[in-house]
Short mmCIF file of C-alpha atoms and ligand atoms in Angstrom, two decimals:
data_model
loop_
_atom_site.label_atom_id
_atom_site.label_comp_id
_atom_site.label_asym_id
_atom_site.label_seq_id
_atom_site.Cartn_x
_atom_site.Cartn_y
_atom_site.Cartn_z
CA UNK M 102 0.00 0.00 0.00
CA UNK M 103 1.37 3.38 -1.02
CA UNK M 104 0.64 6.68 0.67
CA UNK M 105 -1.80 7.61 -2.12
CA UNK M 106 -3.51 4.26 -2.71
CA UNK M 107 -7.18 4.87 -3.56
CA UNK M 108 -6.55 8.51 -4.57
CA UNK M 109 -7.12 9.97 -8.03
CA UNK M 110 -4.85 12.74 -9.32
CA UNK M 111 -5.08 14.96 -12.41
CA UNK M 112 -1.79 16.48 -13.54
CA UNK M 113 -1.96 19.00 -16.39
CA UNK M 114 0.93 19.25 -18.86
CA UNK M 115 2.15 15.84 -17.69
CA UNK M 116 3.28 14.30 -20.99
CA UNK M 117 6.87 15.25 -20.10
CA UNK M 118 9.14 17.19 -17.75
CA UNK M 119 8.12 18.16 -14.23
CA UNK M 120 4.48 17.08 -14.71
CA UNK M 121 5.49 13.60 -15.84
CA UNK M 122 7.79 13.21 -12.82
CA UNK M 123 4.98 14.32 -10.46
CA UNK M 124 2.63 11.77 -12.08
CA UNK M 125 5.29 9.04 -11.75
CA UNK M 126 5.88 9.85 -8.08
CA UNK M 127 2.14 9.83 -7.27
CA UNK M 128 1.66 6.57 -9.20
CA UNK M 129 4.62 5.00 -7.36
CA UNK M 130 2.76 5.77 -4.11
CA UNK M 131 -0.39 4.05 -5.36
CA UNK M 132 -2.44 6.91 -6.88
CA UNK M 133 -4.34 6.49 -10.12
CA UNK M 134 -3.15 9.33 -12.34
CA UNK M 135 -4.71 11.22 -15.22
CA UNK M 136 -2.05 12.23 -17.73
CA UNK M 137 -3.35 15.34 -19.44
CA UNK M 138 -1.57 17.46 -22.03
CA UNK M 139 -2.28 19.56 -25.10
CA UNK M 140 0.00 17.16 -27.02
CA UNK M 141 -2.39 14.20 -27.39
CA UNK M 142 0.17 11.80 -28.86
CA UNK M 143 2.75 12.38 -26.12
CA UNK M 144 -0.05 12.22 -23.55
CA UNK M 145 -1.08 8.71 -24.65
CA UNK M 146 2.55 7.58 -24.84
CA UNK M 147 3.32 8.75 -21.28
CA UNK M 148 0.12 7.22 -19.86
CA UNK M 149 1.08 3.95 -21.62
CA UNK M 150 4.40 3.93 -19.70
CA UNK M 151 2.49 3.91 -16.39
CA UNK M 152 0.24 0.95 -17.35
CA UNK M 153 -3.11 0.31 -15.67
CA UNK M 154 -2.60 3.01 -13.04
CA UNK M 155 -2.91 5.81 -15.59
CA UNK M 156 -5.39 7.11 -18.12
CA UNK M 157 -4.73 9.68 -20.83
CA UNK M 158 -7.15 12.57 -21.28
CA UNK M 159 -5.71 15.19 -23.62
CA UNK M 160 -6.83 18.76 -22.92
CA UNK M 161 -5.76 22.27 -23.76
CA UNK M 162 -6.07 24.07 -20.43
CA UNK M 163 -7.15 27.30 -22.15
CA UNK M 164 -10.26 25.71 -23.71
CA UNK M 165 -13.14 25.46 -21.23
CA UNK M 166 -14.93 22.63 -23.09
CA UNK M 167 -11.75 20.51 -23.09
CA UNK M 168 -11.19 21.21 -19.39
CA UNK M 169 -14.76 20.18 -18.59
CA UNK M 170 -14.29 17.02 -20.62
CA UNK M 171 -11.09 16.26 -18.64
CA UNK M 172 -12.94 16.45 -15.34
CA UNK M 173 -15.98 14.53 -16.67
CA UNK M 174 -13.78 11.71 -18.08
CA UNK M 175 -11.87 11.48 -14.80
CA UNK M 176 -15.08 11.22 -12.77
CA UNK M 177 -16.61 8.65 -15.14
CA UNK M 178 -13.52 6.46 -15.41
CA UNK M 179 -11.96 6.82 -11.94
CA UNK M 180 -14.85 8.05 -9.75
CA UNK M 181 -13.31 11.09 -8.00
CA UNK M 182 -10.71 13.85 -8.18
CA UNK M 183 -8.69 13.94 -4.95
CA UNK M 184 -5.59 15.80 -6.18
CA UNK M 185 -5.14 18.41 -8.90
CA UNK M 186 -1.70 19.59 -9.98
CA UNK M 187 -1.87 22.65 -12.26
CA UNK M 188 1.46 22.16 -13.99
CA UNK M 189 0.92 23.09 -17.67
CA UNK M 190 3.02 26.14 -18.46
CA UNK M 191 5.06 27.80 -21.20
CA UNK M 192 7.61 30.59 -21.65
CA UNK M 193 7.96 33.14 -24.46
CA UNK M 194 10.84 35.25 -23.19
CA UNK M 195 11.75 38.70 -24.52
CA UNK M 196 12.74 42.03 -23.05
CA UNK M 197 9.60 43.85 -21.94
CA UNK M 198 10.11 46.71 -24.40
CA UNK M 199 10.13 44.27 -27.35
CA UNK M 200 7.59 41.75 -26.09
CA UNK M 201 4.87 40.95 -28.61
CA UNK M 202 1.27 41.30 -27.52
CA UNK M 203 0.53 37.77 -28.79
CA UNK M 204 3.31 36.35 -26.58
CA UNK M 205 1.88 38.21 -23.57
CA UNK M 206 -1.60 36.79 -24.28
CA UNK M 207 -0.38 33.24 -24.95
CA UNK M 208 1.64 32.94 -21.72
CA UNK M 209 -1.03 34.58 -19.53
CA UNK M 210 -3.71 32.38 -21.12
CA UNK M 211 -1.95 29.04 -20.66
CA UNK M 212 -0.28 29.67 -17.31
CA UNK M 213 -2.84 31.79 -15.44
CA UNK M 214 -6.22 31.39 -17.16
CA UNK M 215 -5.51 27.65 -17.59
CA UNK M 216 -4.90 27.31 -13.85
CA UNK M 217 -8.15 29.22 -13.18
CA UNK M 218 -10.25 27.10 -15.58
CA UNK M 219 -8.98 23.71 -14.38
CA UNK M 220 -9.19 24.75 -10.71
CA UNK M 221 -12.78 25.93 -11.17
CA UNK M 222 -13.90 22.73 -12.92
CA UNK M 223 -12.16 20.45 -10.40
CA UNK M 224 -13.36 22.49 -7.41
CA UNK M 225 -16.97 21.74 -8.32
CA UNK M 226 -16.16 18.04 -7.73
CA UNK M 227 -14.03 18.63 -4.63
CA UNK M 228 -16.69 20.87 -3.01
CA UNK M 229 -19.20 18.02 -3.27
CA UNK M 230 -16.62 15.53 -1.94
CA UNK M 231 -15.77 17.94 0.89
CA UNK M 232 -12.09 17.16 0.38
CA UNK M 233 -9.28 17.82 -2.04
CA UNK M 234 -5.74 19.05 -2.61
CA UNK M 235 -4.86 21.57 -5.31
CA UNK M 236 -1.20 22.27 -6.01
CA UNK M 237 -0.29 25.01 -8.47
CA UNK M 238 3.12 25.14 -10.12
CA UNK M 239 4.29 28.76 -9.96
CA UNK M 240 7.92 29.86 -10.41
CA UNK M 241 10.52 31.89 -8.53
CA UNK M 242 10.33 34.20 -11.56
CA UNK M 243 6.92 35.28 -10.23
CA UNK M 244 8.49 36.05 -6.84
CA UNK M 245 11.56 38.06 -7.86
CA UNK M 246 10.64 39.20 -11.39
CA UNK M 247 13.24 37.66 -13.71
CA UNK M 248 14.34 40.10 -16.45
CA UNK M 249 13.10 38.98 -19.89
CA UNK M 250 10.02 37.29 -18.45
CA UNK M 251 7.42 40.07 -18.03
CA UNK M 252 4.66 37.76 -19.32
CA UNK M 253 5.83 34.61 -17.52
CA UNK M 254 6.65 36.31 -14.18
CA UNK M 255 3.28 38.11 -14.21
CA UNK M 256 1.43 34.85 -14.93
CA UNK M 257 3.26 33.08 -12.09
CA UNK M 258 2.73 35.96 -9.63
CA UNK M 259 -0.93 35.75 -10.63
CA UNK M 260 -0.89 32.04 -9.74
CA UNK M 261 0.49 32.89 -6.29
CA UNK M 262 -2.43 35.31 -5.74
CA UNK M 263 -4.98 32.84 -7.17
CA UNK M 264 -3.59 30.21 -4.77
CA UNK M 265 -4.31 32.51 -1.79
CA UNK M 266 -7.83 33.48 -2.92
CA UNK M 267 -8.90 29.90 -3.70
CA UNK M 268 -7.31 28.66 -0.45
CA UNK M 269 -9.50 31.10 1.50
CA UNK M 270 -12.66 30.29 -0.48
CA UNK M 271 -12.27 26.49 -0.34
CA UNK M 272 -10.89 25.96 3.18
CA UNK M 273 -14.38 25.58 4.63
CA UNK M 274 -14.87 22.41 2.59
CA UNK M 275 -11.57 20.84 3.62
CA UNK M 276 -9.74 21.68 0.39
CA UNK M 277 -6.07 22.72 0.61
CA UNK M 278 -4.62 24.96 -2.11
CA UNK M 279 -0.88 25.58 -2.22
CA UNK M 280 1.77 26.45 -4.78
CA UNK M 281 5.28 25.24 -5.48
CA UNK M 282 7.65 27.78 -7.03
CA UNK M 283 10.49 25.92 -8.74
CA UNK M 284 13.78 27.69 -9.31
CA UNK M 285 15.81 26.56 -12.31
CA UNK M 286 15.14 22.86 -12.92
CA UNK M 287 16.81 20.66 -15.56
CA UNK M 288 14.04 20.11 -18.20
CA UNK M 289 13.33 20.92 -21.86
CA UNK M 290 12.33 24.42 -20.67
CA UNK M 291 15.83 25.18 -19.33
CA UNK M 292 17.67 23.13 -22.00
CA UNK M 293 16.87 26.06 -24.33
CA UNK M 294 19.23 28.35 -22.36
CA UNK M 295 22.77 28.89 -23.64
CA UNK M 296 25.71 27.42 -21.67
CA UNK M 297 26.77 30.98 -20.81
CA UNK M 298 23.35 31.81 -19.29
CA UNK M 299 23.27 28.47 -17.43
CA UNK M 300 26.71 29.22 -15.92
CA UNK M 301 25.62 32.68 -14.80
CA UNK M 302 22.41 31.24 -13.28
CA UNK M 303 24.37 28.58 -11.37
CA UNK M 304 26.58 31.31 -9.88
CA UNK M 305 23.50 32.95 -8.33
CA UNK M 306 22.19 29.72 -6.75
CA UNK M 307 23.59 29.07 -3.24
CA UNK M 308 23.81 25.34 -4.06
CA UNK M 309 25.63 26.23 -7.32
CA UNK M 310 23.51 24.01 -9.57
CA UNK M 311 20.05 23.64 -11.06
CA UNK M 312 17.49 21.40 -9.39
CA UNK M 313 16.04 18.12 -10.65
CA UNK M 314 12.45 17.22 -11.46
CA UNK M 315 12.33 14.93 -8.43
CA UNK M 316 12.94 17.95 -6.14
CA UNK M 317 9.64 19.41 -7.33
CA UNK M 318 7.77 16.08 -7.27
CA UNK M 319 8.85 15.44 -3.65
CA UNK M 320 7.42 18.80 -2.54
CA UNK M 321 4.17 18.27 -4.47
CA UNK M 322 3.74 14.85 -2.82
CA UNK M 323 4.22 16.40 0.62
CA UNK M 324 1.57 19.07 -0.10
CA UNK M 325 -0.82 16.43 -1.48
CA UNK M 326 -0.41 14.29 1.63
CA UNK M 327 -2.11 14.42 5.03
CA UNK M 328 1.23 15.52 6.51
CA UNK M 329 0.41 18.94 5.02
CA UNK M 330 -3.22 18.99 6.23
CA UNK M 331 -2.81 22.31 8.11
CA UNK M 332 -0.97 24.11 5.27
CA UNK M 333 -3.01 26.21 2.83
CA UNK M 334 -2.52 29.34 0.71
CA UNK M 335 1.27 28.97 0.81
CA UNK M 336 3.92 29.07 -1.90
CA UNK M 337 7.00 26.93 -1.27
CA UNK M 338 10.07 27.92 -3.29
CA UNK M 339 12.16 24.89 -4.32
CA UNK M 340 15.14 26.68 -5.78
CA UNK M 341 18.40 25.79 -4.03
CA UNK M 342 18.16 29.05 -2.09
CA UNK M 343 17.95 31.31 -5.18
CA UNK M 344 15.13 33.28 -3.60
CA UNK M 345 14.53 33.61 0.10
CA UNK M 346 11.15 35.02 1.06
CA UNK M 347 11.04 37.50 3.91
N1 NAD U 883 11.89 23.85 -15.78
C1 NAD U 883 12.04 24.86 -14.95
O1 NAD U 883 13.14 25.28 -14.66
C2 NAD U 883 10.83 25.51 -14.31
C3 NAD U 883 11.06 26.53 -13.38
C4 NAD U 883 9.98 27.13 -12.77
C5 NAD U 883 8.70 26.72 -13.07
N2 NAD U 883 8.51 25.74 -14.00
C6 NAD U 883 7.12 25.38 -14.29
O2 NAD U 883 6.93 23.99 -14.20
C7 NAD U 883 5.89 23.59 -15.10
C8 NAD U 883 6.39 22.45 -15.98
O3 NAD U 883 7.52 22.90 -16.67
P1 NAD U 883 8.53 21.94 -17.47
O4 NAD U 883 9.89 22.49 -17.27
O5 NAD U 883 8.27 20.51 -17.13
O6 NAD U 883 8.08 22.29 -18.98
P2 NAD U 883 7.90 21.36 -20.26
O7 NAD U 883 7.87 22.32 -21.40
O8 NAD U 883 8.89 20.25 -20.26
O9 NAD U 883 6.44 20.72 -20.03
C9 NAD U 883 5.27 21.49 -20.10
C10 NAD U 883 4.14 20.62 -20.61
O10 NAD U 883 2.96 21.43 -20.67
C11 NAD U 883 2.27 21.13 -21.88
N3 NAD U 883 1.41 22.25 -22.30
C12 NAD U 883 1.79 23.40 -22.91
N4 NAD U 883 0.71 24.15 -23.19
C13 NAD U 883 -0.38 23.46 -22.74
C14 NAD U 883 -1.77 23.72 -22.75
N5 NAD U 883 -2.28 24.84 -23.31
N6 NAD U 883 -2.61 22.80 -22.19
C15 NAD U 883 -2.11 21.66 -21.65
N7 NAD U 883 -0.80 21.36 -21.63
C16 NAD U 883 0.07 22.26 -22.16
C17 NAD U 883 3.38 20.85 -22.89
O11 NAD U 883 2.90 20.11 -24.01
C18 NAD U 883 4.39 20.09 -22.04
O12 NAD U 883 4.16 18.68 -22.09
C19 NAD U 883 5.49 24.83 -15.87
O13 NAD U 883 4.35 25.42 -15.27
C20 NAD U 883 6.68 25.74 -15.69
O14 NAD U 883 6.35 27.10 -15.82
C21 NAD U 883 9.54 25.13 -14.63
#
């Protein structure tokens, strides 16, 4: 018996990267996991790797009808939604002065509106259940305002605020809402950075290196567990000390 045996978890953007690692960690502890991603092919492939413990339900988090279908399919096939991890996210970096309006809209839509839409649809189920855990993946960029990421940092700061509001509104029904703010983690997202930028980032991190996907998954599992029952509305930075909140 794993810590999450009998629990059902939806993880958005879980075809690869941090989301996939979170799904793997929850599945290893007995949860049944819903692999959801805008990339339907990769979504099915990843769910296939987990065998009978996983189902694939592709969804673009910015499209309300697809989000509603994700929650409906989960309920029909697995009977409940105990854990939601809002992980789907993208970057379109540029200096603020040159940032294109379409790149602002795209990043805000996927990262912030997507988190709102999926949270709202899943909350309807959790409110009836009178239990649930929502974990939003923010970023340290939203805490300290990384240059070149006006759209991304704003979307992630918005997620931190949304986490607090939903935590207050849902606490009465025994639903915890928290956020994890990763620092720089080795994934496809950070592979895009040049070696020079990576070296300068590592210099700023007290531990002198980027984190691994398992560092984020471990924190998400803690927040999804009963060990974190009295924690809500919080954002935990997992960043090797890059940011230290006052
Ligand atoms: N890698 C890092 O260093 C880092 C740092 C801080 C925060 N994060 C956050 O962690 C999360 C995961 O990042 P990652 O590094 O694993 O990225 P990734 O690019 O490897 O994975 C993101 C996944 O989200 C999916 N996705 C994109 N748009 C979507 C949409 N509209 N609907 C549904 N799915 C969509 C992609 O297909 C992809 O599978 C993101 O929210 C990201 O902002 C990452």
